[in-house]
DNA sequence: AATTCGGGGAC
DNA sequence: GTCCCAGAATT
């Protein structure tokens, strides 16, 4: 394999000119407060910019400083995060803020090694905060940068970890006299706007030097992607009403939909679906509200929405808490998308 | 190295 | 419908 070589200075000059012309405006772009960069990067994880913007603005109004976040609680954080997905990110932000306030006097650490100790901070976010907030020459290799550089150099490594290392090495040799904070954002922006999965390469500033383009293999990069068919699951969601309130249960702090409040429910592939009603003192009623469907990251789910009543005290080893919620209370807790749809169908 | 983590935009 | 998004933690 050819060794890693730098992106030449003339090519970088083209990239930075392209970036000056085409870069998008974002609420966090141009900020140098590491807290604000950190929050934006966590929200942007596997999430498109347009989706993040309103969440970022709400978050900054509610938690303008890292100290205000550190002094908050899980319920407030999950309410703000509702609908954004990958809910462990929100819990890790709270843990991370407390960690930084306790261990670093509220100042985001300025070395990669220290930053990686923060809950929810991995190689990408560490590099992004160190470069964008502090202007250190630390590569920030996300999905965009992988796609751009693996095409530009026709990187043939087959394992994702080797591809990522190769890309990080090249990015590390691309700064020249340009500011690292803008070089990293330029690579990402090129991947987001120009070097997209199915690109039109003619206007690309790298078209004349792109190895994948010159060989007609742009669509094949990056290598090593595997596609999966999502398994199908079925379940039942129960609407349990009492006066003007509805029974909601709280999920554990880890795993799927961590810390969210949801309606009592059971999947067909649960350990013991047949005894679910009995163990929870639930009696099904004949009322049915139809069906809701949703695709999660690794399975698809179809649920019937049925009415039920409680014939004894609520008891469960599956949920960590329960509450009879009014409409007002319901609006103030984080809920999964599927259960928002089920609540709407039930008319509550 | 492979899985597990949501939800939505773009096509 | 499919693909993928400014990825990290866990196994």
Short mmCIF file of C-alpha atoms (C1' of nucleotides) in Angstrom, two decimals:
data_model
loop_
_atom_site.label_atom_id
_atom_site.label_comp_id
_atom_site.label_asym_id
_atom_site.label_seq_id
_atom_site.Cartn_x
_atom_site.Cartn_y
_atom_site.Cartn_z
CA UNK A 1 0.00 0.00 0.00
CA UNK A 2 1.22 3.53 -0.71
CA UNK A 3 2.13 5.45 2.42
CA UNK A 4 0.05 8.33 3.67
CA UNK A 5 0.91 11.53 1.86
CA UNK A 6 -0.28 15.06 2.49
CA UNK A 7 -2.97 16.87 0.56
CA UNK A 8 -0.94 19.35 -1.46
CA UNK A 9 -1.18 23.02 -0.67
CA UNK A 10 -2.82 24.02 -3.94
CA UNK A 11 -5.65 21.53 -3.41
CA UNK A 12 -6.22 22.84 0.11
CA UNK A 13 -6.36 26.35 -1.23
CA UNK A 14 -9.15 25.23 -3.59
CA UNK A 15 -11.00 23.55 -0.74
CA UNK A 16 -10.87 26.59 1.50
CA UNK A 17 -12.02 28.89 -1.29
CA UNK A 18 -14.89 26.51 -2.03
CA UNK A 19 -15.76 26.53 1.69
CA UNK A 20 -15.77 30.34 1.83
CA UNK A 21 -18.24 30.37 -1.04
CA UNK A 22 -20.57 27.54 -0.05
CA UNK A 23 -20.54 27.01 3.71
CA UNK A 24 -23.94 26.99 5.42
CA UNK A 25 -24.89 29.23 8.27
CA UNK A 26 -25.54 27.37 11.54
CA UNK A 27 -26.39 28.66 15.04
CA UNK A 28 -23.13 27.23 16.46
CA UNK A 29 -20.86 28.05 13.48
CA UNK A 30 -18.31 30.69 14.40
CA UNK A 31 -18.77 30.03 18.12
CA UNK A 32 -15.62 29.25 20.12
CA UNK A 33 -17.27 28.36 23.44
CA UNK A 34 -16.35 24.68 23.90
CA UNK A 35 -19.63 24.08 25.77
CA UNK A 36 -21.69 25.19 22.78
CA UNK A 37 -19.54 23.23 20.31
CA UNK A 38 -19.78 20.12 22.51
CA UNK A 39 -23.57 20.31 22.71
CA UNK A 40 -23.92 20.84 18.96
CA UNK A 41 -21.61 17.94 18.13
CA UNK A 42 -23.46 15.53 20.40
CA UNK A 43 -26.78 16.54 18.87
CA UNK A 44 -25.32 16.19 15.35
CA UNK A 45 -24.30 12.59 16.00
CA UNK A 46 -26.11 10.53 13.33
CA UNK A 47 -28.51 13.46 12.96
CA UNK A 48 -28.83 15.99 10.15
CA UNK A 49 -28.19 19.70 10.67
CA UNK A 50 -31.76 20.79 9.88
CA UNK A 51 -33.12 18.42 12.53
CA UNK A 52 -30.69 19.66 15.19
CA UNK A 53 -31.18 23.43 14.83
CA UNK A 54 -34.46 23.84 16.80
CA UNK A 55 -33.25 21.43 19.52
CA UNK A 56 -29.98 23.35 19.85
CA UNK A 57 -31.77 26.67 20.22
CA UNK A 58 -34.17 25.33 22.86
CA UNK A 59 -31.27 23.72 24.72
CA UNK A 60 -29.23 26.90 24.86
CA UNK A 61 -32.15 28.91 26.19
CA UNK A 62 -32.70 26.33 28.93
CA UNK A 63 -29.04 25.50 29.68
CA UNK A 64 -26.94 28.53 28.65
CA UNK A 65 -23.87 27.40 30.61
CA UNK A 66 -22.27 24.09 31.52
CA UNK A 67 -23.00 24.85 35.17
CA UNK A 68 -26.74 25.26 34.54
CA UNK A 69 -26.68 21.86 32.82
CA UNK A 70 -24.68 20.20 35.60
CA UNK A 71 -27.23 21.40 38.15
CA UNK A 72 -30.19 20.07 36.15
CA UNK A 73 -31.71 16.58 36.23
CA UNK A 74 -32.58 13.66 33.99
CA UNK A 75 -36.27 14.55 33.61
CA UNK A 76 -35.55 18.07 32.33
CA UNK A 77 -32.90 16.84 29.93
CA UNK A 78 -35.11 14.08 28.51
CA UNK A 79 -38.02 16.47 28.02
CA UNK A 80 -35.81 18.68 25.86
CA UNK A 81 -34.38 15.69 23.98
CA UNK A 82 -37.78 14.16 23.12
CA UNK A 83 -37.91 13.28 19.41
CA UNK A 84 -34.18 13.60 18.75
CA UNK A 85 -33.40 9.90 19.26
CA UNK A 86 -30.39 8.02 20.68
CA UNK A 87 -31.49 9.06 24.14
CA UNK A 88 -28.36 7.91 25.95
CA UNK A 89 -26.73 11.00 24.42
CA UNK A 90 -28.84 13.21 26.67
CA UNK A 91 -28.01 11.26 29.81
CA UNK A 92 -24.32 11.33 28.90
CA UNK A 93 -24.45 15.11 28.40
CA UNK A 94 -25.74 15.50 31.95
CA UNK A 95 -23.08 13.12 33.28
CA UNK A 96 -20.44 14.86 31.17
CA UNK A 97 -21.34 18.32 32.44
CA UNK A 98 -21.12 17.13 36.03
CA UNK A 99 -17.80 15.41 35.28
CA UNK A 100 -16.31 18.55 33.71
CA UNK A 101 -17.53 20.75 36.56
CA UNK A 102 -16.23 18.33 39.20
CA UNK A 103 -12.89 17.38 37.59
CA UNK A 104 -12.03 20.41 35.45
CA UNK A 105 -13.68 23.36 37.23
CA UNK A 106 -16.20 23.62 34.40
CA UNK A 107 -13.55 24.02 31.69
CA UNK A 108 -13.63 21.57 28.78
CA UNK A 109 -10.27 19.70 28.76
CA UNK A 110 -7.80 20.67 26.04
CA UNK A 111 -6.17 17.32 25.29
CA UNK A 112 -7.65 14.39 23.38
CA UNK A 113 -6.73 11.96 26.12
CA UNK A 114 -8.58 14.00 28.77
CA UNK A 115 -11.56 14.74 26.53
CA UNK A 116 -12.07 11.02 25.82
CA UNK A 117 -12.80 10.46 29.52
CA UNK A 118 -16.00 12.50 29.26
CA UNK A 119 -19.11 10.30 28.98
CA UNK A 120 -20.40 10.30 25.41
CA UNK A 121 -17.21 11.82 23.95
CA UNK A 122 -15.40 9.59 21.44
CA UNK A 123 -12.66 10.17 18.89
CA UNK A 124 -14.80 12.32 16.59
CA UNK A 125 -16.30 14.66 19.19
CA UNK A 126 -12.95 15.00 20.97
CA UNK A 127 -11.34 16.10 17.71
CA UNK A 128 -14.25 18.36 16.80
CA UNK A 129 -14.24 20.29 20.09
CA UNK A 130 -10.45 20.54 20.29
CA UNK A 131 -10.21 21.87 16.75
CA UNK A 132 -13.34 24.03 16.45
CA UNK A 133 -13.28 25.54 19.95
CA UNK A 134 -9.51 25.69 20.58
CA UNK A 135 -8.16 25.60 16.99
CA UNK A 136 -5.84 22.67 17.72
CA UNK A 137 -4.74 20.60 14.67
CA UNK A 138 -6.77 17.55 15.74
CA UNK A 139 -8.56 15.56 12.99
CA UNK A 140 -12.35 15.27 13.30
CA UNK A 141 -13.31 12.28 11.17
CA UNK A 142 -17.03 11.78 10.73
CA UNK A 143 -19.03 9.98 8.04
CA UNK A 144 -18.65 12.92 5.67
CA UNK A 145 -14.86 13.04 5.94
CA UNK A 146 -14.61 9.27 5.51
CA UNK A 147 -16.59 9.50 2.28
CA UNK A 148 -14.64 12.49 0.93
CA UNK A 149 -11.13 11.22 1.63
CA UNK A 150 -11.77 7.59 0.77
CA UNK A 151 -12.91 8.77 -2.67
CA UNK A 152 -10.16 11.34 -3.11
CA UNK A 153 -7.45 8.76 -2.36
CA UNK A 154 -9.41 5.62 -3.38
CA UNK A 155 -8.72 4.15 0.04
CA UNK A 156 -8.94 0.38 -0.33
CA UNK A 157 -8.79 -0.70 3.30
CA UNK A 158 -11.76 -2.98 3.90
CA UNK A 159 -12.28 -2.63 7.65
CA UNK A 160 -13.96 0.51 8.98
CA UNK A 161 -11.36 1.05 11.69
CA UNK A 162 -8.49 0.98 9.16
CA UNK A 163 -10.34 3.32 6.82
CA UNK A 164 -10.87 5.73 9.69
CA UNK A 165 -7.22 5.65 10.70
CA UNK A 166 -6.07 6.21 7.13
CA UNK A 167 -8.45 9.16 6.74
CA UNK A 168 -7.38 10.71 10.06
CA UNK A 169 -3.72 10.47 9.02
CA UNK A 170 -4.40 12.32 5.75
CA UNK A 171 -6.53 15.01 7.44
CA UNK A 172 -3.70 15.53 9.93
CA UNK A 173 -1.44 16.44 7.00
CA UNK A 174 -3.93 18.88 5.43
CA UNK A 175 -3.72 21.94 7.69
CA UNK A 176 -0.75 23.86 6.24
CA UNK A 177 -1.17 27.48 7.33
CA UNK A 178 -4.97 27.31 7.36
CA UNK A 179 -6.79 27.33 10.66
CA UNK A 180 -7.50 23.76 11.79
CA UNK A 181 -11.00 24.74 12.96
CA UNK A 182 -11.96 25.77 9.42
CA UNK A 183 -10.09 22.99 7.64
CA UNK A 184 -11.98 20.34 9.59
CA UNK A 185 -15.31 22.04 8.97
CA UNK A 186 -14.46 22.45 5.28
CA UNK A 187 -13.85 18.69 4.87
CA UNK A 188 -17.18 17.96 6.58
CA UNK A 189 -19.08 20.58 4.61
CA UNK A 190 -17.69 19.25 1.33
CA UNK A 191 -19.05 15.83 2.28
CA UNK A 192 -22.42 17.25 3.31
CA UNK A 193 -23.00 19.45 0.24
CA UNK A 194 -20.84 18.21 -2.65
CA UNK A 195 -19.31 14.79 -2.06
CA UNK A 196 -22.67 13.22 -1.10
CA UNK A 197 -23.58 9.54 -1.50
CA UNK A 198 -24.75 10.00 -5.11
CA UNK A 199 -22.93 13.14 -6.23
CA UNK A 200 -22.73 15.20 -9.38
CA UNK A 201 -18.95 15.56 -9.55
CA UNK A 202 -18.58 18.22 -12.25
CA UNK A 203 -18.66 21.25 -9.91
CA UNK A 204 -16.45 19.59 -7.28
CA UNK A 205 -13.21 21.49 -6.49
CA UNK A 206 -11.40 18.12 -6.38
CA UNK A 207 -12.82 16.61 -9.59
CA UNK A 208 -9.50 16.81 -11.42
CA UNK A 209 -7.51 15.10 -8.66
CA UNK A 210 -10.08 12.63 -7.24
CA UNK A 211 -8.87 9.05 -7.71
CA UNK A 212 -12.37 7.58 -7.48
CA UNK A 213 -13.70 10.02 -10.08
CA UNK A 214 -10.86 9.43 -12.51
CA UNK A 215 -11.56 5.69 -12.43
CA UNK A 216 -15.36 6.02 -12.54
CA UNK A 217 -15.80 4.36 -9.15
CA UNK A 218 -17.19 7.23 -7.07
CA UNK A 219 -20.32 5.30 -6.11
CA UNK A 220 -18.27 2.41 -4.71
CA UNK A 221 -16.72 4.45 -1.90
CA UNK A 222 -16.46 4.27 1.00
CA UNK A 223 -15.81 0.51 1.02
CA UNK A 224 -16.83 -1.92 3.71
CA UNK A 225 -20.46 -0.99 4.20
CA UNK A 226 -22.84 -3.80 5.06
CA UNK A 227 -26.60 -3.65 4.75
CA UNK A 228 -28.97 -5.35 7.11
CA UNK A 229 -32.65 -6.21 6.82
CA UNK A 230 -34.40 -5.18 9.99
CA UNK A 231 -36.28 -7.93 11.85
CA UNK A 232 -40.02 -7.40 12.37
CA UNK A 233 -41.52 -7.44 15.84
CA UNK A 234 -45.08 -7.13 17.12
CA UNK A 235 -46.45 -5.95 20.43
CA UNK A 236 -49.37 -4.49 22.36
CA UNK A 237 -49.56 -1.05 23.97
CA UNK A 238 -52.08 -0.63 26.80
CA UNK A 239 -54.13 2.47 27.51
CA UNK A 240 -54.96 2.44 31.24
CA UNK A 241 -57.11 5.40 32.31
CA UNK A 242 -58.23 6.57 35.72
CA UNK A 243 -60.42 9.67 35.87
CA UNK A 244 -58.60 12.25 33.72
CA UNK A 245 -55.23 10.59 34.08
CA UNK A 246 -53.35 7.87 32.26
CA UNK A 247 -50.85 5.30 33.52
CA UNK A 248 -47.28 5.97 32.35
CA UNK A 249 -44.20 3.93 33.23
CA UNK A 250 -40.53 4.93 33.21
CA UNK A 251 -37.88 2.96 31.34
CA UNK A 252 -34.50 2.08 32.93
CA UNK A 253 -31.49 4.38 32.60
CA UNK A 254 -29.74 2.13 30.06
CA UNK A 255 -30.70 0.40 26.84
CA UNK A 256 -33.43 1.22 24.34
CA UNK A 257 -35.21 4.54 24.91
CA UNK A 258 -33.35 5.03 28.18
CA UNK A 259 -35.09 7.17 30.83
CA UNK A 260 -38.17 7.83 28.70
CA UNK A 261 -41.76 7.56 29.96
CA UNK A 262 -44.06 5.28 27.95
CA UNK A 263 -47.36 3.41 28.03
CA UNK A 264 -47.30 -0.14 29.47
CA UNK A 265 -46.52 -2.52 26.63
CA UNK A 266 -45.33 -6.01 25.80
CA UNK A 267 -43.59 -7.56 22.77
CA UNK A 268 -44.42 -10.98 21.35
CA UNK A 269 -40.77 -12.01 21.76
CA UNK A 270 -40.63 -11.08 25.43
CA UNK A 271 -39.49 -13.80 27.82
CA UNK A 272 -43.04 -14.40 29.02
CA UNK A 273 -45.63 -12.46 27.04
CA UNK A 274 -48.50 -14.69 28.20
CA UNK A 275 -48.11 -13.82 31.88
CA UNK A 276 -47.48 -10.11 31.28
CA UNK A 277 -51.06 -9.04 32.12
CA UNK A 278 -51.25 -11.20 35.21
CA UNK A 279 -47.89 -10.10 36.58
CA UNK A 280 -48.85 -6.44 36.21
CA UNK A 281 -52.43 -6.80 37.50
CA UNK A 282 -53.78 -5.71 34.13
CA UNK A 283 -57.16 -6.77 32.71
CA UNK A 284 -57.71 -6.12 28.98
CA UNK A 285 -60.89 -4.36 27.85
CA UNK A 286 -62.62 -4.81 24.51
CA UNK A 287 -61.80 -1.29 23.32
CA UNK A 288 -59.17 -1.13 20.56
CA UNK A 289 -57.61 2.03 19.12
CA UNK A 290 -55.96 0.50 16.05
CA UNK A 291 -52.31 -0.02 15.18
CA UNK A 292 -49.10 2.03 15.28
CA UNK A 293 -45.86 1.23 13.44
CA UNK A 294 -42.33 2.48 13.88
CA UNK A 295 -38.82 1.64 12.64
CA UNK A 296 -36.03 1.68 15.22
CA UNK A 297 -32.33 1.47 14.35
CA UNK A 298 -32.22 -2.33 14.44
CA UNK A 299 -35.82 -3.61 14.20
CA UNK A 300 -39.29 -2.65 13.01
CA UNK A 301 -42.23 -2.71 15.38
CA UNK A 302 -45.99 -2.95 14.90
CA UNK A 303 -48.16 -2.47 17.99
CA UNK A 304 -51.87 -2.77 18.64
CA UNK A 305 -53.21 -0.09 20.98
CA UNK A 306 -55.76 -1.52 23.43
CA UNK A 307 -57.56 -0.37 26.56
CA UNK A 308 -57.02 -2.12 29.88
CA UNK A 309 -57.81 -1.59 33.53
CA UNK A 310 -55.77 -2.16 36.65
CA UNK A 311 -57.26 -4.78 38.97
CA UNK A 312 -54.73 -4.30 41.76
CA UNK A 313 -51.65 -2.23 42.62
CA UNK A 314 -49.23 -1.55 39.76
CA UNK A 315 -46.18 -3.74 40.07
CA UNK A 316 -43.32 -4.33 37.68
CA UNK A 317 -39.71 -5.47 37.55
CA UNK A 318 -39.36 -4.05 34.06
CA UNK A 319 -40.00 -0.35 34.63
CA UNK A 320 -38.34 1.72 37.33
CA UNK A 321 -41.28 3.98 38.15
CA UNK A 322 -44.93 4.68 37.32
CA UNK A 323 -47.20 7.70 37.48
CA UNK A 324 -50.83 8.58 36.79
CA UNK A 325 -50.38 11.53 34.50
CA UNK A 326 -52.68 14.36 33.55
CA UNK A 327 -52.40 15.92 30.14
CA UNK A 328 -50.21 18.65 31.63
CA UNK A 329 -47.85 16.19 33.30
CA UNK A 330 -47.67 14.15 30.11
CA UNK A 331 -46.46 17.16 28.15
CA UNK A 332 -43.56 17.68 30.56
CA UNK A 333 -41.82 14.29 30.18
CA UNK A 334 -39.86 12.73 27.32
CA UNK A 335 -41.78 10.05 25.41
CA UNK A 336 -40.85 7.74 22.49
CA UNK A 337 -42.28 8.58 19.08
CA UNK A 338 -44.26 5.33 18.95
CA UNK A 339 -46.06 6.15 22.21
CA UNK A 340 -46.82 9.70 21.14
CA UNK A 341 -48.60 8.15 18.16
CA UNK A 342 -50.41 5.64 20.40
CA UNK A 343 -51.56 8.41 22.76
CA UNK A 344 -52.89 10.38 19.81
CA UNK A 345 -54.83 7.37 18.56
CA UNK A 346 -56.36 6.76 21.98
CA UNK A 347 -57.72 10.30 22.08
CA UNK A 348 -56.09 11.09 25.43
"C1'" DA B 1 -15.04 -6.65 15.15
"C1'" DA B 2 -19.89 -6.77 15.61
"C1'" DT B 3 -24.13 -4.94 17.94
"C1'" DT B 4 -26.84 -1.79 20.03
"C1'" DC B 5 -28.45 2.43 20.43
"C1'" DG B 6 -34.07 6.84 17.13
"C1'" DG B 7 -35.87 9.60 14.17
"C1'" DG B 8 -36.19 11.91 10.06
"C1'" DG B 9 -34.54 13.94 5.59
"C1'" DA B 10 -33.81 12.92 0.82
"C1'" DC B 11 -34.64 10.13 -2.89
"C1'" DG C 1 -39.78 1.38 0.20
"C1'" DT C 2 -33.91 2.42 0.89
"C1'" DC C 3 -29.92 4.94 2.44
"C1'" DC C 4 -27.66 7.61 5.63
"C1'" DC C 5 -26.91 11.30 8.82
"C1'" DA C 6 -20.70 16.29 12.21
"C1'" DG C 7 -20.82 8.32 16.33
"C1'" DA C 8 -20.28 6.19 21.10
"C1'" DA C 9 -20.71 2.41 24.27
"C1'" DT C 10 -20.85 -2.25 24.97
"C1'" DT C 11 -19.87 -6.99 24.11
#
